[in-house]
Amino acid sequence: QDAKTIGVSIPAADHGWTAGVVYHANRVAELLMKEHPGLNVIVKTSPDPASQANALQDLETQGIDALVILPTDPDPLVNAIKEVKNKGTFVSIVDRAPSVNDATVRDLYVAGNNPALGRVAGEYIAKNTPDAEVVVIRGLPIPIDQQRQDGFDEGIKGSNVKILDRQFGNWNRDDAFKVMQDYLTKYPKIDVVWCQDDDMAVGVLQAIEQAKRTDIQYVVAGAGSKDMIKKVMDGDKMIPVDVLYPPAMVGTAMELTAAAIYDQVPVHGTYTLDATLITSGNAKNYYFPDSPF
Amino acid sequence: MSRSEEGGAVAAVRKGRRSIDLRAVAPFAALALLLVVGALVNPNFIGINNLANVATRSAFIAIIAVGATFVISSGDLDLSVGSMVAFVASLMILFLNSGAIADPSLLLAAAVTLATVIGALCGLANGLITTVGRIEPFIATLGTMGIYRGLTTWLSQGGAITLRSPEIQEMYRPAYFGSILGVPVPILVILAVTAIAAFILYRTRYGRHVVAVGSNREVARYSGIGVDRVRTLAFVIQGICVAIAVLLYVPRLGSTSATTGILWELQAITAVVIGGTALKGGVGRVWGTICGAFILELVGNIMLLSNFISEYLIGAIQGAIIIIAMLVQRSLTRRP
Amino acid sequence: MSRSEEGGAVAAVRKGRRSIDLRAVAPFAALALLLVVGALVNPNFIGINNLANVATRSAFIAIIAVGATFVISSGDLDLSVGSMVAFVASLMILFLNSGAIADPSLLLAAAVTLATVIGALCGLANGLITTVGRIEPFIATLGTMGIYRGLTTWLSQGGAITLRSPEIQEMYRPAYFGSILGVPVPILVILAVTAIAAFILYRTRYGRHVVAVGSNREVARYSGIGVDRVRTLAFVIQGICVAIAVLLYVPRLGSTSATTGILWELQAITAVVIGGTALKGGVGRVWGTICGAFILELVGNIMLLSNFISEYLIGAIQGAIIIIAMLVQRSLTRRP
Amino acid sequence: MNSHEGGIAVPVLAAERISKIFGEVQVLFSVDFDVLPGEVHALIGENGAGKSTLAKILTGFEQASSGQILLDGQSVTLPSNGRAEALGIVLIHQEFNLAEHLTVTESLFLGREVARFGVLDRRFMREETRRVLDILGSSIDEDAPISSLSVADKQMVEIAKAISRDARVVFMDEPTAVLSRDETDILFDQVRKLRAKGTSFVFISHKLDEVIELTDRVTVLRDGQWIKTAPTSLLDAESMAQLMVGRELASLYPAKHEPDVDEEVTLSVRSLTTGYVKDASFELRKGEVLGFSGLIGSGRTEFMEAVAGLRPRLSGEVVLKGHAIGSGDFLSAKANGLAYMTKDRKGRGLLLGEGMATNLTLQSLDRHVRHGYLDPSSEAEALARARRRFDIRVRDDNVMVGRMSGGNQQKLLLAKIMETEPDVIIIDEPTRGIDVGTKQQIYHFIAALAREGRSIIVVSSEMQEVIGLCTRVAVMREGRIVGMLEGEEVSEQVIMRYAAGLKRKLAG
Ligand SMILES: Nc1ncnc2c1ncn2[C@@H]1O[C@H](COP(=O)(O)OP(=O)(O)OP(=O)(O)O)[C@@H](O)[C@H]1O
Ligand SMILES: Nc1ncnc2c1ncn2[C@@H]1O[C@H](COP(=O)(O)OP(=O)(O)OP(=O)(O)O)[C@@H](O)[C@H]1O
Ligand SMILES: [Mg+2]
Ligand SMILES: [Mg+2]
C-alpha cells in the first residue's frame, strides 16, 4: 500500500475526558498502522488554541495527507484549519464544531453532541424529579460549556425543575469539591446536582459524603468514565445514570479518515454520535476496565 | 526646657522598632475585614461549619505555602510545587496499589514515609539545580515543574491514578475527614506544621541564616554561613511540606491525575506575599502565610456564597478583593 | 615592571568588556545548540519554512516579553499580561463587530488605535496600583489578572468572541499571514518593536532611569529620578506591547475567549529570564529577550517534530531542555 | 607600646611578600607587614593604595596571589569568608557588612548564634548586645532593624560586632570616617583597654591626627607598594602625608570666603519639623559656606534630607531662590538648583553594579541628550573631566563601581553631585574616607564654588573640617539647632559645649 501520513491534533490531557481522547487516539493510531503497512499516524497534543494552531503548522511541515483534529476551541482554529485544507489535505473535525462548519473548512465532521449532553441530562432530571431544585457545576468558560448549558435549559423546559445556582468547576475534581462544599453551605436543601463531567462528580460525591447530607437525591455527570459507569452498573443510588460522551469518538474519526484516504469508502459530511443515556440496563456495554478513563 | 530634653533622650534609646509588629499584624486585619464582609454577604458564612470547611480546604495551599515561606525568605522561588504534589501523590498511590506489603497499616506507614522521602528528594533536586547549577530559581524550578508534571502524566498515562483498596481508603480517610476533639485533622496539621516552621524560622540558627541569606547573600557569606547549604535546605523543607500536603490530599479524593495541583504554586506564592513575606527575600512570616492562605480560600468562598455576582464576574471580583485587602494592609502600616 | 603593568592594564580593559559581552551572547549560544539538536531530530526542522513558522509564532510572546523586560528591569513584575491579551482582544473584536464606523478600513484603523489605548490604560492601572497603592507588583498584577480575565469572561458570556465581518477579516489577515519581501510580517514587527525598545532602554534618559530604579531604588531617588513615574511608565510600555501582540493575534485566530492567553505571563517572564535579564531588576537585555522567546517556541517545535517521544513525556523533556540550555549558558559565562 | 621596642616579640600575624592581582590588574606588590601582640598598628596610604585589599587578605576575605601569611610565626592558609574569626582574626569592613533586614542583635551574632539544645538563646544574645553597646556608649536599640539606623549607627554596630568577638587581632578599616569626636574617643578608650589585655589592632584611617593619637607603629603604602614602617612617635602628620603622597603638602584649608551681609538669601528654612527634627530654622546666603555640627544622631542628616525634599516634613517652610519647596518634593528642589550629597554612598549614592560613567551622569542625563538620544561620547568626556577634577584613580577603566576603593567611590559621588552644576549644595560628609592629598583638593574646590557665588552646606563629623571651611556653624542636638556660631565662636571648644548640651544660644 502507499505511504501515507495522518496527522492527529488533539487537546492535551487536562482532565479525565481529554485523557481518554489521548488514550484512544494513540490506541487507534497503532491499530491503523498495523492494518495499513504504509501508513504513518502522528498524534500531537496541545494545551490551548494558539499552540494547537502551531501544532497544525508543524504537522504540515512534516507533510501529511490527512488531518484529524479535535480542536481545543474551534473558532480560533478555523483559520489554521483552512490553511491545511487549502493545501488539499483531507480534514476531519471531531466533536467541537466552529460556527462556520461546512465543506470549506473540513471534509468530515464527527460530531460529539454537546447540546445533547446537556439536553439528555436535563430531560432525565425533568422526568424523574420534575420539582427538583438543582445546582449546576459548569466546566470552563468556553463555548462547548455554553452549548451544554443551553442544551440543559432546553431539556428542563416545561418542567418545574429549578436551577438554584451555576458556578464554574473547571472540569477539575478539586475545584468541584470546593464548589459543592459551598453549595451545601449555601442551600439547606438540594435535590439534584448536575455536574456534566465524571471527573467533577468525584469531588461532588466526596463533598456530599463529608457533609452527611441526605437531601441530595442523585448526581448526574457525563462522559462515561469507567469509574462512573461502574457505579451505574452497581446500582449506586447517587449515580443512577451517566450521559455518554465517549472520548473514543476521536478513534472513530481516525478510522473513517484512513478509509477515506485509502479510497475504500467515500466519507464526507457529518457523522453525529448520540449522547446516550447510560442506565443500569445498558451500562455493561460501555464499560472498558482497561481504559485509563 | 531641660525636661523636654530628657524626654528626648529616653526616646532616643529606642530607635527604630514598633512599625514591624504592625506589619506582622496587618494580614490578620485584612482577614478580619473579610470575615465581616462575608457575614454581610451570607448569614451561613460565619457558621462554624462553613469556616471549618474553608480552613480545612485551605490546608494544602497553607502547608505548601509554609514551605514556600522558607524558600522565598531565603531569596529564592519554587514554581514546581504544584506539579510536585501531583508527582508525589501519584507515586504514593501507585505504591499503595502495588500492595508491596501485606499488612495494610504497615503498607500505609511505608507509603507515608515514601511520600515524605520523595518530597524531600524533589526539593533537593530543585535546590541543587539552583545552587550548584547556578541557575535562576525561577527557571530551574520552571524546568523541574515541567519534569515532575511530565512524569506524572506518563505514570498516569494521562488519566487518573486511583487508590484501589477500599480497606486502605477506609483506614486513611480520617486523615482528611476526621477530627480530634471536634477540630478537623487538617486544621490540626496546619497548626502543627506552622508551629514547627515558626520554631525553625525564629528560634533556630538555621532560621536566622535563612533570613540573612535572603536579605544579603554577600553579608551572609562573609559571616561564614554556608549560603548554598542554607538555600538547598530551604528547598528540601519546601519538598517536605509538599509531601505533607500530599498526605492530606490523597485521602480526600483517593486519586490524582495529571492535572492535580495545577497553578498551586501561584496560590502558594500569593499566600506567602499576602502574609507579609517580601518576594525579594530577607523577611519570613510563617503565621502571616497561613493567614494569607486562609484569605485566599475565603475570598473564593464568599464569592460562591454571595447571590448577586454573575458567575462570569467572579474572577474579576476576586482580583479586586485581593487588591483591596492589600490596600487595607498598607494603610494600616503606613506611618503618619 | 612598568611594561608588564601597562600590558596588564590594556588586557584588563579588553577582558572586562569581553566578560560582559559573553553574558549577553550566552542565550544565542543556547539557541544555536537547540538548532543543532533540532536538525538532528528532524530534517524538515532546519528548512526555512519551518524556522520562519517558528519565528512568526513566537511573535506574541516575544513582543509581550519585550515589554516585560522593561517592567522586570525596573524591579517589578507583571502577571496580568496573559489576561490583558484576552481583554484587549475581546474589546477590539467587539468594536470591530459593532460596525461603529461604516468604512471598513477606517473602522480597522480606529480599532487598532483603540486596542493600543486600552493596552496602555491597562498598563497604567497596573502601574498606579503598584506605585501609588504601594502594593507588591506580584499581588497587584495578580489582582488585575483576575480582573481583566473576569471582565473578558463576562464580555464573552463564557463563550467566544468571533470577528464577524468576512470583509474585515480578509483585509486584516495579511497583518499576520502576509509577508514583505519574503519576510513574514510578524517577524518584521518583532524586529521593529525590539529595535525601538533597545533604543529606548540603551539610548535614552528614560532607559537609563529604568535600570537605575531596578538596580537600587534609593540611589535612583537620591539622584532625583521620579521613581514612581519611571515604574509606572514601564507598566504602560508593557501594556502597549501587549496591545501590539493583540494586533497580531486577532488576525491570526479571528476570535478570542476567556481562555485566551492563559499562562502567557509565565512564558513571557521565562523568555525574559532566559534572555539574561535578572528577575531582581537592574539589568535589561532586549535582544536576549526575543532570543529567549524564540528558544521557548523552538523547544515546543522540536518536540512536535520529533516522533519518538511519548506524548506524555513531552512536558518533562521540555523542562529538561530548558534546564540544560541554561546550564550551557552558565558554563559559557563561568570564568576560569 | 611594650615589647615591640625590644624587637624580640613574635608577630601575631604577619604578611610576607604578599602580592594581589585582580584579573590582570596588580594592586599589591610584594608587601611585608606584621602585627605584634598588644600593639595598634596604623596602615595609611592614598585612596586606592591597597590598604583595604591587604586587610582583606590578612583576614581571609581575599586570597593573596602570592606570598604567605604567618600566624604566630607559622605559615597558614586563612579560612575564607570570615571563618578566620575562629582564629581570633576580625575585620571591620570599610563598606558595611550588615544585612538590612536583620536586627542589631541578629547582626552582632550572625554566623555564630548562641543556642541551647538547638534553640536560640535570644535573651542571652540581646543582653550581650546591650552590654557591648553600652560599653560603646551607644543608644542604639538592640532590637532595631539595621535598615532603620543611620550610617554612623551602622558603624557603631560594626565596631560592637568586632569588639564582642574575643579577637586577637582586629582590623579596623576606617572606623571613624563617619564618627564624631565623642564616639571616636569612646572607641579609642576601648581600643586602649583591649590593647592592655594583649589584643592587637590594625587601624586604617585618613585622619592622621587620630593615627598619631592612638597608634604605636605606622606602615605606609603607596600604589600597592610598601614604603615604610616606623614607630608613630618618630613621625608627624606632615611627614606621614609626605610619605603617602610622595610630595610636600601645602596648607590643608583654603582662605575662607565671607559673603557680604547684604548678599541675597538663596535658601531659607523656617520652623522645619519632622519626626525627630523640631522647629529648625536657618538662612543661607549666596557664596556662603555654612557648617552643621553635632553628635551622632543629632538629626543633621534627617534635617538636611527634609530640607532637600528627600523626606516629608510635618511642618515648616523651605524657600529656595524664591520658590517655596513642597514637603518631600526633591524633584522641584533639584529643578531649582539644589543638590544633595548623601553620606550613605553604598545604599543611596552609587549604583555599585554599574560603571563609572553611568553613575556619574545619572542625575544630569539631560546634558548628554543629542537629538533625543544619549550621546556616549559626551558622557565619556564628562567622565574624563570629572576624573581629572576629582583625581579619581582606577587601574581598570571598566571597573564596576562596587569594586573601586572607598575613597575613589567618594570622589565619584562628589563628582556626580557636581555634574548638575547646582547653586545650593548640601554635602553630608564631603571627605568620608578621602586621603589627605585629595582632601586638600576638595576643600579648595568647595571654597572655589563659594567664591563663584554658590551656597554650600557642609555637614561633617570632623570638627576641623567644619571649622576650616565654614564662616558660620550651626550645632544640632537631639533634633534642634542649639547654636548658630559665627566668627570667633567657631572653635572646637565652643562647638563641643553646644553639642554636648552645656550651652544654648540662637543667633540669626
Ligand atoms: N529619639 C528618637 N526617636 C526616633 N528616632 C530617633 C531618635 N533619635 C534618633 N533617631 C533617629 O536617628 C536619626 C537622626 O540621625 P541623623 O542621621 O539624622 O543624625 P546625624 O546628626 O546625621 O547623625 P549621624 O552621624 O548618626 O548620621 C533620625 O533619622 C531618627 O530616625
Ligand atoms: N574585587 C576587585 N576587583 C578589581 N579591582 C579591585 C577589587 N577590589 C579592589 N580593587 C582595586 O584595588 C585597588 C586598591 O583598592 P583598595 O580598596 O585596597 O584601596 P584602599 O587603599 O583601601 O583605598 P581607600 O583609601 O580609597 O579605601 C583599587 O584600584 C581598586 O579599584
Ligand atoms: Mg579602603
Ligand atoms: Mg547623619
Coordinates of N, CA and C in Angstrom, one line a residue, chain B residues 1 4-5 8-9 12-17 20 199 202-205 208-209 211-212 215-216 218-226 281-283 336, chain D residues 61 81-83 93 97-102 106 110-111 113-115 118-120 122 125-126 139-141 143-145 148 153 161 297 477-478 504:
Chain B
M1 N 12.4 73.4 79.6 CA 13.3 73.0 78.5 C 14.1 71.7 78.8
S4 N 11.9 68.6 78.6 CA 11.6 68.0 77.3 C 12.9 67.4 76.7
E5 N 14.0 67.9 77.0 CA 15.2 67.3 76.5 C 15.5 65.9 77.1
G8 N 13.4 63.5 75.3 CA 14.1 63.2 74.0 C 15.1 62.1 74.2
A9 N 15.9 62.2 75.3 CA 17.0 61.3 75.5 C 16.5 59.9 75.7
A12 N 15.4 58.5 72.6 CA 16.5 58.2 71.7 C 17.0 56.8 71.9
V13 N 16.9 56.3 73.2 CA 17.4 55.0 73.4 C 16.7 53.9 72.6
R14 N 15.4 54.2 72.3 CA 14.6 53.2 71.5 C 14.5 53.7 70.1
K15 N 15.5 53.5 69.3 CA 15.5 53.9 67.9 C 14.9 52.8 67.0
G16 N 14.1 53.1 66.0 CA 13.6 52.1 65.1 C 12.4 51.4 65.7
R17 N 12.2 50.1 65.5 CA 11.2 49.3 66.2 C 9.8 49.6 65.8
I20 N 7.4 47.3 62.9 CA 7.5 45.9 62.5 C 6.3 45.1 63.0
F199 N 9.0 27.8 64.7 CA 10.1 27.5 65.6 C 11.4 27.5 64.8
Y202 N 12.2 31.1 63.5 CA 12.5 32.2 64.5 C 13.4 31.8 65.6
R203 N 13.5 30.5 65.9 CA 14.2 30.1 67.1 C 15.4 29.2 66.9
T204 N 15.8 29.0 65.6 CA 17.0 28.2 65.4 C 18.0 29.0 64.6
R205 N 19.2 28.5 64.7 CA 20.3 29.1 64.0 C 20.0 29.0 62.5
R208 N 17.6 31.8 61.3 CA 18.4 33.1 61.2 C 19.1 33.2 59.9
H209 N 19.8 32.0 59.6 CA 20.6 32.0 58.4 C 19.8 32.2 57.2
V211 N 17.0 33.9 56.8 CA 16.7 35.3 56.6 C 17.9 36.1 56.2
A212 N 19.1 35.8 56.8 CA 20.3 36.5 56.5 C 20.7 36.3 55.0
S215 N 18.4 38.2 52.9 CA 18.5 39.7 53.0 C 19.7 40.2 52.2
N216 N 20.8 39.5 52.3 CA 22.0 39.9 51.7 C 23.0 38.7 51.6
E218 N 25.9 38.3 50.2 CA 27.3 38.6 50.4 C 27.6 38.7 51.9
V219 N 26.7 39.4 52.6 CA 26.9 39.5 54.0 C 26.9 38.2 54.7
A220 N 25.9 37.4 54.3 CA 25.8 36.0 54.9 C 27.1 35.2 54.6
R221 N 27.6 35.3 53.4 CA 28.8 34.6 53.0 C 29.9 35.0 53.9
Y222 N 30.1 36.4 54.0 CA 31.1 36.9 54.8 C 31.0 36.6 56.3
S223 N 29.8 36.2 56.7 CA 29.7 35.8 58.1 C 29.9 34.4 58.3
G224 N 30.5 33.7 57.3 CA 30.8 32.3 57.4 C 29.6 31.4 57.3
I225 N 28.5 31.8 56.7 CA 27.4 31.0 56.6 C 27.5 30.2 55.2
G226 N 27.2 28.9 55.2 CA 27.2 28.2 54.0 C 26.0 28.5 53.2
G281 N 13.0 38.6 49.4 CA 13.8 37.8 50.4 C 14.1 38.7 51.7
G282 N 14.5 38.0 52.7 CA 15.0 38.7 53.9 C 14.0 38.9 55.0
V283 N 12.7 38.5 54.7 CA 11.7 38.6 55.7 C 10.9 37.3 55.6
P336 N 2.4 57.8 59.8 CA 1.8 59.1 59.7 C 2.8 60.1 59.0
Chain D
F61 N 39.4 37.2 53.7 CA 38.3 37.6 52.8 C 38.7 37.6 51.3
N81 N 35.9 33.7 53.9 CA 34.6 34.2 54.3 C 34.4 34.4 55.8
G82 N 35.3 35.0 56.4 CA 35.1 35.4 57.8 C 35.3 34.2 58.8
R83 N 35.6 33.1 58.3 CA 35.8 32.0 59.2 C 37.1 32.1 60.0
H93 N 34.8 45.9 58.1 CA 34.9 46.3 56.7 C 34.7 47.8 56.6
N97 N 29.1 45.6 56.3 CA 28.8 44.2 56.0 C 27.6 43.8 56.9
L98 N 26.5 44.5 56.7 CA 25.3 44.2 57.5 C 24.1 44.0 56.6
A99 N 23.3 43.0 57.0 CA 22.1 42.7 56.3 C 21.0 43.6 56.8
E100 N 20.4 44.4 55.9 CA 19.4 45.4 56.2 C 18.2 44.9 57.0
H101 N 17.8 43.7 56.7 CA 16.6 43.2 57.4 C 16.8 42.7 58.8
L102 N 18.0 42.4 59.1 CA 18.2 41.8 60.5 C 18.2 42.9 61.5
E106 N 20.7 40.4 66.0 CA 20.9 39.4 65.0 C 22.2 39.6 64.2
L110 N 25.5 37.1 63.9 CA 25.3 36.4 62.7 C 26.5 35.4 62.4
G111 N 26.1 34.2 62.2 CA 27.1 33.2 61.9 C 27.7 32.5 63.1
E113 N 25.6 32.3 66.2 CA 24.5 32.4 67.1 C 24.7 31.5 68.3
V114 N 24.2 31.9 69.4 CA 24.3 31.1 70.7 C 23.0 30.3 70.8
A115 N 23.1 29.0 70.9 CA 21.9 28.2 71.0 C 22.1 27.3 72.2
G118 N 19.9 23.5 70.7 CA 19.3 23.8 69.3 C 18.4 25.0 69.3
V119 N 18.0 25.5 70.5 CA 17.1 26.7 70.5 C 18.0 27.9 70.7
L120 N 17.7 28.9 69.9 CA 18.5 30.2 70.0 C 18.2 30.8 71.4
R122 N 17.9 33.7 72.8 CA 17.7 35.1 72.3 C 17.9 36.1 73.5
M125 N 21.6 36.6 73.9 CA 22.2 37.4 72.9 C 21.8 38.9 72.9
R126 N 20.6 39.1 73.3 CA 20.2 40.5 73.5 C 20.9 41.2 74.6
S139 N 23.4 54.5 72.1 CA 22.0 54.3 72.5 C 21.1 53.5 71.5
I140 N 21.8 52.9 70.6 CA 21.0 52.1 69.6 C 20.2 51.0 70.3
D141 N 18.9 50.9 69.8 CA 18.1 49.8 70.4 C 18.6 48.5 69.8
D143 N 17.1 45.9 69.3 CA 16.1 45.2 68.5 C 15.8 46.0 67.2
A144 N 16.5 47.1 67.0 CA 16.2 47.9 65.9 C 16.7 47.2 64.6
P145 N 15.9 47.2 63.5 CA 16.4 46.6 62.3 C 17.6 47.5 61.8
S148 N 16.9 50.7 59.8 CA 16.5 52.0 60.4 C 17.6 52.8 61.0
D153 N 25.4 55.0 63.1 CA 25.0 53.9 64.0 C 25.4 52.5 63.4
K161 N 30.3 44.6 66.9 CA 30.5 43.3 66.5 C 31.9 42.8 66.6
G297 N 23.5 61.1 65.5 CA 22.1 61.0 65.8 C 21.5 62.4 66.3
R477 N 21.5 69.3 68.3 CA 21.5 68.4 69.4 C 20.1 67.9 69.5
E478 N 19.9 66.6 69.5 CA 18.6 66.0 69.7 C 17.5 66.6 68.8
R504 N 23.3 76.9 75.2 CA 22.3 77.1 74.1 C 22.3 78.5 73.7

